[in-house]
mmCIF file of C-alpha atoms and ligand atoms in Angstrom:
data_model
loop_
_atom_site.group_PDB
_atom_site.id
_atom_site.type_symbol
_atom_site.label_atom_id
_atom_site.label_comp_id
_atom_site.label_asym_id
_atom_site.label_seq_id
_atom_site.Cartn_x
_atom_site.Cartn_y
_atom_site.Cartn_z
ATOM 1 C CA UNK A 1 -1.173 -29.435 11.860
ATOM 2 C CA UNK A 2 -4.793 -28.364 11.891
ATOM 3 C CA UNK A 3 -6.328 -27.103 8.685
ATOM 4 C CA UNK A 4 -9.212 -25.551 10.582
ATOM 5 C CA UNK A 5 -9.904 -22.187 9.083
ATOM 6 C CA UNK A 6 -10.173 -19.946 12.130
ATOM 7 C CA UNK A 7 -8.240 -16.923 11.016
ATOM 8 C CA UNK A 8 -10.070 -14.166 9.217
ATOM 9 C CA UNK A 9 -8.085 -11.318 7.757
ATOM 10 C CA UNK A 10 -9.763 -8.199 6.406
ATOM 11 C CA UNK A 11 -7.672 -5.625 4.577
ATOM 12 C CA UNK A 12 -9.557 -2.443 5.410
ATOM 13 C CA UNK A 13 -7.591 -0.326 2.957
ATOM 14 C CA UNK A 14 -4.047 -0.370 1.616
ATOM 15 C CA UNK A 15 -1.769 2.240 0.050
ATOM 16 C CA UNK A 16 -0.246 5.627 0.753
ATOM 17 C CA UNK A 17 -3.712 7.011 1.551
ATOM 18 C CA UNK A 18 -4.001 4.786 4.623
ATOM 19 C CA UNK A 19 -3.422 1.234 5.853
ATOM 20 C CA UNK A 20 -5.216 -1.026 8.304
ATOM 21 C CA UNK A 21 -5.732 -4.790 8.486
ATOM 22 C CA UNK A 22 -8.116 -6.523 10.890
ATOM 23 C CA UNK A 23 -7.100 -10.036 11.997
ATOM 24 C CA UNK A 24 -9.438 -12.151 14.099
ATOM 25 C CA UNK A 25 -9.810 -15.741 15.244
ATOM 26 C CA UNK A 26 -13.289 -15.032 16.606
ATOM 27 C CA UNK A 27 -12.002 -14.612 20.171
ATOM 28 C CA UNK A 28 -9.281 -12.048 19.706
ATOM 29 C CA UNK A 29 -9.144 -9.240 17.183
ATOM 30 C CA UNK A 30 -6.131 -7.112 16.354
ATOM 31 C CA UNK A 31 -5.602 -4.303 13.906
ATOM 32 C CA UNK A 32 -2.284 -4.048 12.121
ATOM 33 C CA UNK A 33 -1.919 -0.260 11.733
ATOM 34 C CA UNK A 34 -4.643 2.331 11.975
ATOM 35 C CA UNK A 35 -3.863 4.641 9.079
ATOM 36 C CA UNK A 36 -7.317 6.127 8.579
ATOM 37 C CA UNK A 37 -9.302 8.177 11.057
ATOM 38 C CA UNK A 38 -10.706 6.141 13.936
ATOM 39 C CA UNK A 39 -14.197 6.738 12.597
ATOM 40 C CA UNK A 40 -13.241 5.530 9.119
ATOM 41 C CA UNK A 41 -11.546 2.375 10.446
ATOM 42 C CA UNK A 42 -14.657 1.597 12.520
ATOM 43 C CA UNK A 43 -16.861 2.235 9.481
ATOM 44 C CA UNK A 44 -14.810 -0.087 7.284
ATOM 45 C CA UNK A 45 -14.810 -2.746 9.998
ATOM 46 C CA UNK A 46 -18.590 -2.486 10.279
ATOM 47 C CA UNK A 47 -18.934 -2.970 6.516
ATOM 48 C CA UNK A 48 -17.053 -6.251 6.993
ATOM 49 C CA UNK A 49 -19.311 -7.201 9.909
ATOM 50 C CA UNK A 50 -16.611 -6.522 12.512
ATOM 51 C CA UNK A 51 -17.136 -4.517 15.683
ATOM 52 C CA UNK A 52 -14.509 -1.845 16.425
ATOM 53 C CA UNK A 53 -15.236 -2.420 20.114
ATOM 54 C CA UNK A 54 -13.922 -5.968 19.791
ATOM 55 C CA UNK A 55 -10.369 -4.843 18.916
ATOM 56 C CA UNK A 56 -7.958 -5.952 21.644
ATOM 57 C CA UNK A 57 -4.794 -4.345 20.298
ATOM 58 C CA UNK A 58 -3.381 -2.256 17.481
ATOM 59 C CA UNK A 59 -0.022 -3.514 16.188
ATOM 60 C CA UNK A 60 1.949 -0.676 14.616
ATOM 61 C CA UNK A 61 4.388 -1.325 11.785
ATOM 62 C CA UNK A 62 5.987 2.156 11.884
ATOM 63 C CA UNK A 63 5.293 5.820 12.488
ATOM 64 C CA UNK A 64 4.410 7.081 9.004
ATOM 65 C CA UNK A 65 1.036 8.783 8.980
ATOM 66 C CA UNK A 66 -0.548 6.392 6.464
ATOM 67 C CA UNK A 67 -0.176 3.710 9.186
ATOM 68 C CA UNK A 68 -0.741 5.796 12.298
ATOM 69 C CA UNK A 69 -3.384 8.407 11.579
ATOM 70 C CA UNK A 70 -6.263 7.184 13.753
ATOM 71 C CA UNK A 71 -4.378 5.228 16.398
ATOM 72 C CA UNK A 72 -4.733 7.527 19.403
ATOM 73 C CA UNK A 73 -8.438 8.218 18.991
ATOM 74 C CA UNK A 74 -9.237 4.602 18.090
ATOM 75 C CA UNK A 75 -7.320 3.202 21.085
ATOM 76 C CA UNK A 76 -8.946 5.652 23.472
ATOM 77 C CA UNK A 77 -12.446 5.291 22.039
ATOM 78 C CA UNK A 78 -12.410 1.491 21.905
ATOM 79 C CA UNK A 79 -10.192 0.813 24.927
ATOM 80 C CA UNK A 80 -7.498 -1.249 23.188
ATOM 81 C CA UNK A 81 -3.751 -1.343 23.698
ATOM 82 C CA UNK A 82 -1.162 -0.221 21.186
ATOM 83 C CA UNK A 83 1.855 -2.462 20.534
ATOM 84 C CA UNK A 84 4.922 -0.738 19.114
ATOM 85 C CA UNK A 85 8.694 -1.045 19.039
ATOM 86 C CA UNK A 86 10.676 1.467 21.092
ATOM 87 C CA UNK A 87 11.706 3.346 17.958
ATOM 88 C CA UNK A 88 8.156 3.593 16.636
ATOM 89 C CA UNK A 89 6.900 4.570 20.055
ATOM 90 C CA UNK A 90 9.356 7.464 20.269
ATOM 91 C CA UNK A 91 9.073 8.595 16.659
ATOM 92 C CA UNK A 92 5.286 8.524 16.807
ATOM 93 C CA UNK A 93 5.168 10.341 20.135
ATOM 94 C CA UNK A 94 3.040 7.541 21.552
ATOM 95 C CA UNK A 95 4.055 8.298 25.131
ATOM 96 C CA UNK A 96 2.359 11.674 24.881
ATOM 97 C CA UNK A 97 -0.807 10.007 23.662
ATOM 98 C CA UNK A 98 -3.626 9.049 25.912
ATOM 99 C CA UNK A 99 -3.340 5.338 25.070
ATOM 100 C CA UNK A 100 -2.046 2.176 26.719
ATOM 101 C CA UNK A 101 1.203 1.443 24.888
ATOM 102 C CA UNK A 102 2.952 -1.923 25.173
ATOM 103 C CA UNK A 103 6.564 -2.180 24.064
ATOM 104 C CA UNK A 104 7.556 -4.980 21.703
ATOM 105 C CA UNK A 105 10.863 -5.995 20.129
ATOM 106 C CA UNK A 106 11.557 -7.493 16.724
ATOM 107 C CA UNK A 107 12.149 -11.228 17.055
ATOM 108 C CA UNK A 108 10.267 -11.577 20.363
ATOM 109 C CA UNK A 109 6.879 -13.249 20.105
ATOM 110 C CA UNK A 110 4.101 -11.863 22.331
ATOM 111 C CA UNK A 111 0.554 -12.974 23.013
ATOM 112 C CA UNK A 112 -2.562 -10.927 22.557
ATOM 113 C CA UNK A 113 -5.105 -13.175 24.261
ATOM 114 C CA UNK A 114 -5.474 -16.188 21.955
ATOM 115 C CA UNK A 115 -3.242 -14.853 19.156
ATOM 116 C CA UNK A 116 0.545 -15.146 18.954
ATOM 117 C CA UNK A 117 2.202 -12.111 17.439
ATOM 118 C CA UNK A 118 5.751 -12.089 16.082
ATOM 119 C CA UNK A 119 7.184 -8.730 14.992
ATOM 120 C CA UNK A 120 10.128 -8.953 12.589
ATOM 121 C CA UNK A 121 12.499 -6.297 11.279
ATOM 122 C CA UNK A 122 11.905 -4.789 7.856
ATOM 123 C CA UNK A 123 13.970 -2.218 5.937
ATOM 124 C CA UNK A 124 12.303 1.187 5.647
ATOM 125 C CA UNK A 125 13.116 4.839 6.323
ATOM 126 C CA UNK A 126 11.447 4.825 9.718
ATOM 127 C CA UNK A 127 12.844 4.569 13.260
ATOM 128 C CA UNK A 128 12.305 0.857 13.962
ATOM 129 C CA UNK A 129 9.856 -0.604 11.447
ATOM 130 C CA UNK A 130 8.507 -4.149 11.672
ATOM 131 C CA UNK A 131 6.250 -6.568 9.865
ATOM 132 C CA UNK A 132 4.090 -9.125 11.678
ATOM 133 C CA UNK A 133 3.215 -12.769 11.736
ATOM 134 C CA UNK A 134 -0.049 -13.514 13.573
ATOM 135 C CA UNK A 135 -0.844 -17.105 14.506
ATOM 136 C CA UNK A 136 -4.201 -18.484 15.661
ATOM 137 C CA UNK A 137 -4.544 -21.362 18.163
ATOM 138 C CA UNK A 138 -5.061 -23.804 15.257
ATOM 139 C CA UNK A 139 -1.635 -22.916 13.887
ATOM 140 C CA UNK A 140 -3.084 -21.021 10.939
ATOM 141 C CA UNK A 141 -1.083 -17.882 10.377
ATOM 142 C CA UNK A 142 -1.023 -14.641 8.481
ATOM 143 C CA UNK A 143 2.113 -12.692 7.656
ATOM 144 C CA UNK A 144 2.416 -9.095 6.525
ATOM 145 C CA UNK A 145 5.465 -7.351 5.106
ATOM 146 C CA UNK A 146 4.820 -3.829 3.914
ATOM 147 C CA UNK A 147 6.873 -0.656 3.602
ATOM 148 C CA UNK A 148 10.188 -2.407 3.091
ATOM 149 C CA UNK A 149 12.843 -1.800 0.465
ATOM 150 C CA UNK A 150 14.102 -5.386 0.606
ATOM 151 C CA UNK A 151 12.910 -8.688 2.020
ATOM 152 C CA UNK A 152 15.101 -8.824 5.118
ATOM 153 C CA UNK A 153 16.461 -12.091 6.435
ATOM 154 C CA UNK A 154 14.261 -11.612 9.517
ATOM 155 C CA UNK A 155 11.173 -11.049 7.361
ATOM 156 C CA UNK A 156 11.928 -14.182 5.338
ATOM 157 C CA UNK A 157 12.174 -16.155 8.585
ATOM 158 C CA UNK A 158 9.069 -14.541 10.090
ATOM 159 C CA UNK A 159 7.000 -15.212 6.978
ATOM 160 C CA UNK A 160 8.161 -18.791 6.418
ATOM 161 C CA UNK A 161 5.231 -21.195 6.256
ATOM 162 C CA UNK A 162 2.403 -18.666 6.557
ATOM 163 C CA UNK A 163 -1.027 -19.669 5.226
ATOM 164 C CA UNK A 164 -1.918 -16.196 4.026
ATOM 165 C CA UNK A 165 0.681 -13.674 2.901
ATOM 166 C CA UNK A 166 0.278 -9.902 2.601
ATOM 167 C CA UNK A 167 3.242 -8.675 0.599
ATOM 168 C CA UNK A 168 4.054 -5.170 -0.572
ATOM 169 C CA UNK A 169 4.005 -4.704 -4.350
ATOM 170 C CA UNK A 170 4.350 -0.946 -4.472
ATOM 171 C CA UNK A 171 5.472 0.158 -7.904
ATOM 172 C CA UNK A 172 6.125 -0.778 -11.484
ATOM 173 C CA UNK A 173 9.701 0.260 -12.274
ATOM 174 C CA UNK A 174 8.890 1.842 -15.648
ATOM 175 C CA UNK A 175 5.912 3.748 -14.269
ATOM 176 C CA UNK A 176 7.990 5.065 -11.372
ATOM 177 C CA UNK A 177 10.884 6.068 -13.644
ATOM 178 C CA UNK A 178 8.684 7.907 -16.137
ATOM 179 C CA UNK A 179 6.182 9.153 -13.567
ATOM 180 C CA UNK A 180 5.714 12.573 -11.961
ATOM 181 C CA UNK A 181 7.557 12.044 -8.665
ATOM 182 C CA UNK A 182 10.638 14.242 -8.038
ATOM 183 C CA UNK A 183 14.020 12.547 -8.298
ATOM 184 C CA UNK A 184 14.701 12.444 -4.561
ATOM 185 C CA UNK A 185 11.405 10.666 -3.951
ATOM 186 C CA UNK A 186 12.032 8.145 -6.731
ATOM 187 C CA UNK A 187 15.460 7.405 -5.231
ATOM 188 C CA UNK A 188 13.918 7.019 -1.789
ATOM 189 C CA UNK A 189 11.257 4.597 -3.040
ATOM 190 C CA UNK A 190 13.872 2.553 -4.933
ATOM 191 C CA UNK A 191 16.334 2.432 -2.014
ATOM 192 C CA UNK A 192 16.855 -0.403 0.443
ATOM 193 C CA UNK A 193 14.792 1.646 2.895
ATOM 194 C CA UNK A 194 11.987 2.312 0.446
ATOM 195 C CA UNK A 195 9.288 0.064 -0.968
ATOM 196 C CA UNK A 196 9.181 -3.287 -2.770
ATOM 197 C CA UNK A 197 8.647 -3.013 -6.531
ATOM 198 C CA UNK A 198 6.552 -5.532 -8.454
ATOM 199 C CA UNK A 199 9.639 -7.592 -9.457
ATOM 200 C CA UNK A 200 10.990 -7.326 -5.894
ATOM 201 C CA UNK A 201 7.675 -8.691 -4.649
ATOM 202 C CA UNK A 202 7.848 -11.559 -7.147
ATOM 203 C CA UNK A 203 11.372 -12.423 -5.946
ATOM 204 C CA UNK A 204 10.199 -12.259 -2.331
ATOM 205 C CA UNK A 205 7.189 -14.442 -3.078
ATOM 206 C CA UNK A 206 9.364 -17.052 -4.760
ATOM 207 C CA UNK A 207 11.587 -17.090 -1.679
ATOM 208 C CA UNK A 208 8.586 -17.439 0.638
ATOM 209 C CA UNK A 209 6.529 -20.075 -1.152
ATOM 210 C CA UNK A 210 5.838 -23.163 0.924
ATOM 211 C CA UNK A 211 3.380 -26.020 0.814
ATOM 212 C CA UNK A 212 1.325 -24.176 3.441
ATOM 213 C CA UNK A 213 0.808 -20.993 1.452
ATOM 214 C CA UNK A 214 -2.810 -20.715 0.291
ATOM 215 C CA UNK A 215 -3.335 -17.151 -0.791
ATOM 216 C CA UNK A 216 -1.326 -14.035 -1.572
ATOM 217 C CA UNK A 217 -2.441 -10.425 -1.225
ATOM 218 C CA UNK A 218 -0.412 -7.620 -2.796
ATOM 219 C CA UNK A 219 -0.488 -4.569 -0.528
ATOM 220 C CA UNK A 220 0.555 -0.892 -0.463
ATOM 221 C CA UNK A 221 0.161 -0.522 -4.226
ATOM 222 C CA UNK A 222 0.948 2.976 -5.472
ATOM 223 C CA UNK A 223 -1.892 4.665 -7.342
ATOM 224 C CA UNK A 224 0.582 6.825 -9.252
ATOM 225 C CA UNK A 225 3.301 4.310 -10.063
ATOM 226 C CA UNK A 226 1.451 1.006 -10.425
ATOM 227 C CA UNK A 227 -1.790 -0.615 -11.491
ATOM 228 C CA UNK A 228 -3.619 -3.453 -9.784
ATOM 229 C CA UNK A 229 -3.326 -5.615 -12.894
ATOM 230 C CA UNK A 230 0.470 -5.092 -13.145
ATOM 231 C CA UNK A 231 0.930 -5.882 -9.442
ATOM 232 C CA UNK A 232 -1.197 -9.006 -9.680
ATOM 233 C CA UNK A 233 0.245 -10.151 -12.997
ATOM 234 C CA UNK A 234 3.823 -10.018 -11.670
ATOM 235 C CA UNK A 235 3.021 -12.330 -8.778
ATOM 236 C CA UNK A 236 0.829 -14.712 -10.790
ATOM 237 C CA UNK A 237 3.496 -14.983 -13.505
ATOM 238 C CA UNK A 238 6.218 -15.777 -10.979
ATOM 239 C CA UNK A 239 4.078 -18.456 -9.347
ATOM 240 C CA UNK A 240 3.336 -19.952 -12.777
ATOM 241 C CA UNK A 241 7.055 -19.931 -13.602
ATOM 242 C CA UNK A 242 7.680 -22.168 -10.610
ATOM 243 C CA UNK A 243 4.685 -24.378 -11.354
ATOM 244 C CA UNK A 244 2.234 -22.972 -8.824
ATOM 245 C CA UNK A 245 -1.259 -21.616 -9.038
ATOM 246 C CA UNK A 246 -2.501 -19.766 -5.979
ATOM 247 C CA UNK A 247 -5.158 -17.080 -5.565
ATOM 248 C CA UNK A 248 -3.528 -13.643 -5.818
ATOM 249 C CA UNK A 249 -5.418 -10.427 -5.062
ATOM 250 C CA UNK A 250 -4.480 -6.793 -4.706
ATOM 251 C CA UNK A 251 -5.739 -5.013 -1.585
ATOM 252 C CA UNK A 252 -7.558 -1.852 -2.680
ATOM 253 C CA UNK A 253 -7.110 1.572 -1.095
ATOM 254 C CA UNK A 254 -10.740 2.495 -0.747
ATOM 255 C CA UNK A 255 -12.527 -0.798 -0.099
ATOM 256 C CA UNK A 256 -12.217 -3.893 2.048
ATOM 257 C CA UNK A 257 -10.771 -7.216 0.967
ATOM 258 C CA UNK A 258 -11.993 -10.061 3.143
ATOM 259 C CA UNK A 259 -9.783 -13.164 3.287
ATOM 260 C CA UNK A 260 -10.520 -16.473 4.809
ATOM 261 C CA UNK A 261 -7.839 -18.841 3.599
ATOM 262 C CA UNK A 262 -9.276 -21.876 1.828
ATOM 263 C CA UNK A 263 -9.392 -25.025 3.928
ATOM 264 C CA UNK A 264 -6.887 -26.914 1.875
ATOM 265 C CA UNK A 265 -3.748 -25.808 0.180
ATOM 266 C CA UNK A 266 -3.925 -25.365 -3.573
ATOM 267 C CA UNK A 267 -0.220 -26.095 -3.760
ATOM 268 C CA UNK A 268 0.578 -28.592 -6.493
ATOM 269 C CA UNK A 269 1.782 -31.515 -4.432
HETATM 270 ZN ZN1 ZN B 301 3.090 3.293 4.061
HETATM 271 ZN ZN1 ZN B 302 6.199 4.019 5.441
#
């Protein structure tokens, strides 16, 4: 297995205000979601030294607007394809959009030029939501599970052995319970089709740890019902409890987080 570090992952922004992640091996670039305006995604890419014109495909997780907002304009302006499950395609009205849409199915790996892309089923109140595992030619891979109420069996399989993990850590349970959201929304967030809490994320991380995992990024953190330090602390504490020390960061909503996995695993052998 090559340890060559050829996969760069840039979280362009994460949370209910918009989501987009750029993944590139230098030859192929994909965006996972395009939840800001096309202009804003291009601006954030440029700040990270990435060219919006180099994007080959946008991989959609689901149809909620914080993941979809700029997709049509971005795809048209930069001439890239949009990959989506049938359910997302219908719910998002992608067929009415002036964009080249490619159908994908959870569990079926597809290629986008040099990258292998595996969509896997997640559990969320959307038509046919998925997470993604993206693998570079070297074997280095990135996995993302966001907007999911539970870590599904398929997600656990899809994320097994990733080098870099983006994992939802949406809310602190006490902050959500005592916070301002109406009851129906709290119940929705807490449901199996909602979002992973900080302790849920810690459980998921413990289930996903492998000797390949090099770095963990908490994503889709709620501004209202969580803090970055609580989200990070929950994951760091769980890793420590099982004798591991790995870099853990929280992807911000309004700034980029640039990740190149370290060359060698920090896993305690
Ligand atoms: Zn979302
Ligand atoms: Zn959602």
